[in-house]
Amino acid sequence: MELLIYLLYPLRLFAFRPWLTAPVALVFTVLVFNKRFGAGSRVLFGLAALSWWAFTAIEAITPVQANIRIDLFILGWIYMGTLVAGAVAAIRGWPRGGGRAGD
């Protein structure tokens, strides 16, 4: 059980802070429209953006008095999974230097 808590621990940074979740969603939204990435990566960015915009909305409407966050335990896997998968896709598909000008 403690392993599960440690895997979701980074989400505690975002709990009750929609001003921190929105920039993550915005980055994935911008990456969706970047033509330098392949179609598969852009679909993954779209899924990550949708999940993080939903996370932003949930955090914006959840009252601070709701100290037991079972929704983060259930949906947190989706948020963390899309964050990691999107970050890996962005790093792997990022344009590398050393190419010709105009590429």
PDB file of C-alpha atoms in Angstrom:
ATOM      1  CA  MET A   1       0.000   0.000   0.000  1.00  0.00           C
ATOM      2  CA  GLU A   2       2.828   2.397   0.791  1.00  0.00           C
ATOM      3  CA  LEU A   3       4.321   1.832  -2.658  1.00  0.00           C
ATOM      4  CA  LEU A   4       1.101   3.127  -4.188  1.00  0.00           C
ATOM      5  CA  ILE A   5       1.246   6.225  -2.010  1.00  0.00           C
ATOM      6  CA  TYR A   6       4.839   6.909  -3.051  1.00  0.00           C
ATOM      7  CA  LEU A   7       4.019   6.524  -6.747  1.00  0.00           C
ATOM      8  CA  LEU A   8       1.253   9.115  -6.474  1.00  0.00           C
ATOM      9  CA  TYR A   9       3.222  11.382  -4.148  1.00  0.00           C
ATOM     10  CA  PRO A  10       4.039  13.999  -6.847  1.00  0.00           C
ATOM     11  CA  LEU A  11       0.314  14.702  -7.221  1.00  0.00           C
ATOM     12  CA  ARG A  12       0.314  16.230  -3.741  1.00  0.00           C
ATOM     13  CA  LEU A  13       2.099  19.205  -5.278  1.00  0.00           C
ATOM     14  CA  PHE A  14      -0.912  19.808  -7.548  1.00  0.00           C
ATOM     15  CA  ALA A  15      -3.713  19.090  -5.041  1.00  0.00           C
ATOM     16  CA  PHE A  16      -5.917  22.167  -4.508  1.00  0.00           C
ATOM     17  CA  ARG A  17      -3.655  24.212  -6.814  1.00  0.00           C
ATOM     18  CA  PRO A  18      -5.280  24.630 -10.242  1.00  0.00           C
ATOM     19  CA  TRP A  19      -2.761  27.382 -11.042  1.00  0.00           C
ATOM     20  CA  LEU A  20      -0.106  24.630 -11.110  1.00  0.00           C
ATOM     21  CA  THR A  21      -2.075  22.114 -13.142  1.00  0.00           C
ATOM     22  CA  ALA A  22      -3.115  24.591 -15.841  1.00  0.00           C
ATOM     23  CA  PRO A  23       0.453  25.270 -17.104  1.00  0.00           C
ATOM     24  CA  VAL A  24       1.046  21.533 -17.509  1.00  0.00           C
ATOM     25  CA  ALA A  25      -2.159  21.248 -19.520  1.00  0.00           C
ATOM     26  CA  LEU A  26      -1.197  24.309 -21.559  1.00  0.00           C
ATOM     27  CA  VAL A  27       2.202  22.850 -22.469  1.00  0.00           C
ATOM     28  CA  PHE A  28       0.578  19.661 -23.748  1.00  0.00           C
ATOM     29  CA  THR A  29      -2.011  21.715 -25.645  1.00  0.00           C
ATOM     30  CA  VAL A  30       0.722  23.703 -27.390  1.00  0.00           C
ATOM     31  CA  LEU A  31       2.594  20.496 -28.258  1.00  0.00           C
ATOM     32  CA  VAL A  32      -0.518  19.116 -29.962  1.00  0.00           C
ATOM     33  CA  PHE A  33      -0.229  21.834 -32.609  1.00  0.00           C
ATOM     34  CA  ASN A  34       3.531  21.501 -33.141  1.00  0.00           C
ATOM     35  CA  LYS A  35       3.969  19.970 -36.600  1.00  0.00           C
ATOM     36  CA  ARG A  36       7.493  18.710 -35.833  1.00  0.00           C
ATOM     37  CA  PHE A  37       6.067  15.827 -33.827  1.00  0.00           C
ATOM     38  CA  GLY A  38       4.542  12.766 -35.400  1.00  0.00           C
ATOM     39  CA  ALA A  39       0.814  12.044 -35.404  1.00  0.00           C
ATOM     40  CA  GLY A  40       1.110   9.430 -32.656  1.00  0.00           C
ATOM     41  CA  SER A  41       2.944  11.815 -30.350  1.00  0.00           C
ATOM     42  CA  ARG A  42       0.415  14.558 -31.013  1.00  0.00           C
ATOM     43  CA  VAL A  43      -2.475  12.218 -30.175  1.00  0.00           C
ATOM     44  CA  LEU A  44      -0.699  11.352 -26.934  1.00  0.00           C
ATOM     45  CA  PHE A  45      -0.215  15.063 -26.207  1.00  0.00           C
ATOM     46  CA  GLY A  46      -3.930  15.578 -26.843  1.00  0.00           C
ATOM     47  CA  LEU A  47      -4.867  12.862 -24.362  1.00  0.00           C
ATOM     48  CA  ALA A  48      -2.462  14.311 -21.813  1.00  0.00           C
ATOM     49  CA  ALA A  49      -3.851  17.809 -22.370  1.00  0.00           C
ATOM     50  CA  LEU A  50      -7.443  16.603 -21.941  1.00  0.00           C
ATOM     51  CA  SER A  51      -6.657  14.741 -18.742  1.00  0.00           C
ATOM     52  CA  TRP A  52      -4.710  17.665 -17.273  1.00  0.00           C
ATOM     53  CA  TRP A  53      -7.419  20.202 -18.229  1.00  0.00           C
ATOM     54  CA  ALA A  54      -9.900  17.909 -16.460  1.00  0.00           C
ATOM     55  CA  PHE A  55      -7.526  17.777 -13.475  1.00  0.00           C
ATOM     56  CA  THR A  56      -7.406  21.584 -13.499  1.00  0.00           C
ATOM     57  CA  ALA A  57     -11.201  21.801 -13.496  1.00  0.00           C
ATOM     58  CA  ILE A  58     -11.524  19.257 -10.702  1.00  0.00           C
ATOM     59  CA  GLU A  59      -8.958  21.085  -8.583  1.00  0.00           C
ATOM     60  CA  ALA A  60     -10.699  24.410  -9.207  1.00  0.00           C
ATOM     61  CA  ILE A  61     -14.087  23.171  -7.967  1.00  0.00           C
ATOM     62  CA  THR A  62     -12.948  20.905  -5.113  1.00  0.00           C
ATOM     63  CA  PRO A  63     -13.291  22.636  -1.751  1.00  0.00           C
ATOM     64  CA  VAL A  64     -10.239  22.709   0.496  1.00  0.00           C
ATOM     65  CA  GLN A  65     -12.296  21.067   3.263  1.00  0.00           C
ATOM     66  CA  ALA A  66     -12.284  17.843   1.205  1.00  0.00           C
ATOM     67  CA  ASN A  67      -9.127  16.534   2.830  1.00  0.00           C
ATOM     68  CA  ILE A  68      -9.759  12.903   1.839  1.00  0.00           C
ATOM     69  CA  ARG A  69      -9.086  12.825  -1.877  1.00  0.00           C
ATOM     70  CA  ILE A  70     -10.180   9.423  -3.115  1.00  0.00           C
ATOM     71  CA  ASP A  71     -10.517  10.959  -6.589  1.00  0.00           C
ATOM     72  CA  LEU A  72      -6.754  11.519  -6.684  1.00  0.00           C
ATOM     73  CA  PHE A  73      -6.145   7.905  -5.741  1.00  0.00           C
ATOM     74  CA  ILE A  74      -8.412   6.727  -8.563  1.00  0.00           C
ATOM     75  CA  LEU A  75      -7.719   9.313 -11.273  1.00  0.00           C
ATOM     76  CA  GLY A  76      -4.152  10.017 -10.209  1.00  0.00           C
ATOM     77  CA  TRP A  77      -2.925   7.059 -12.205  1.00  0.00           C
ATOM     78  CA  ILE A  78      -4.332   8.629 -15.356  1.00  0.00           C
ATOM     79  CA  TYR A  79      -2.765  12.001 -14.572  1.00  0.00           C
ATOM     80  CA  MET A  80       0.640  10.553 -13.752  1.00  0.00           C
ATOM     81  CA  GLY A  81       0.544   8.151 -16.690  1.00  0.00           C
ATOM     82  CA  THR A  82      -0.284  10.828 -19.232  1.00  0.00           C
ATOM     83  CA  LEU A  83       2.284  13.175 -17.701  1.00  0.00           C
ATOM     84  CA  VAL A  84       5.079  10.611 -17.938  1.00  0.00           C
ATOM     85  CA  ALA A  85       4.058   9.326 -21.378  1.00  0.00           C
ATOM     86  CA  GLY A  86       3.705  12.857 -22.738  1.00  0.00           C
ATOM     87  CA  ALA A  87       7.053  13.923 -21.306  1.00  0.00           C
ATOM     88  CA  VAL A  88       8.779  10.872 -22.791  1.00  0.00           C
ATOM     89  CA  ALA A  89       7.161  11.509 -26.188  1.00  0.00           C
ATOM     90  CA  ALA A  90       8.191  15.167 -26.062  1.00  0.00           C
ATOM     91  CA  ILE A  91      11.794  14.320 -25.164  1.00  0.00           C
ATOM     92  CA  ARG A  92      12.108  11.551 -27.754  1.00  0.00           C
ATOM     93  CA  GLY A  93      10.507  13.557 -30.527  1.00  0.00           C
ATOM     94  CA  TRP A  94      12.064  16.925 -29.766  1.00  0.00           C
ATOM     95  CA  PRO A  95      13.912  18.337 -32.792  1.00  0.00           C
ATOM     96  CA  ARG A  96      17.627  17.813 -32.367  1.00  0.00           C
ATOM     97  CA  GLY A  97      20.263  20.351 -33.293  1.00  0.00           C
ATOM     98  CA  GLY A  98      22.907  19.807 -35.945  1.00  0.00           C
ATOM     99  CA  GLY A  99      20.526  19.709 -38.880  1.00  0.00           C
ATOM    100  CA  ARG A 100      20.589  21.946 -41.914  1.00  0.00           C
ATOM    101  CA  ALA A 101      18.979  25.342 -41.760  1.00  0.00           C
ATOM    102  CA  GLY A 102      15.376  25.232 -42.923  1.00  0.00           C
ATOM    103  CA  ASP A 103      14.690  21.641 -41.850  1.00  0.00           C
TER     104      ASP A 103
END
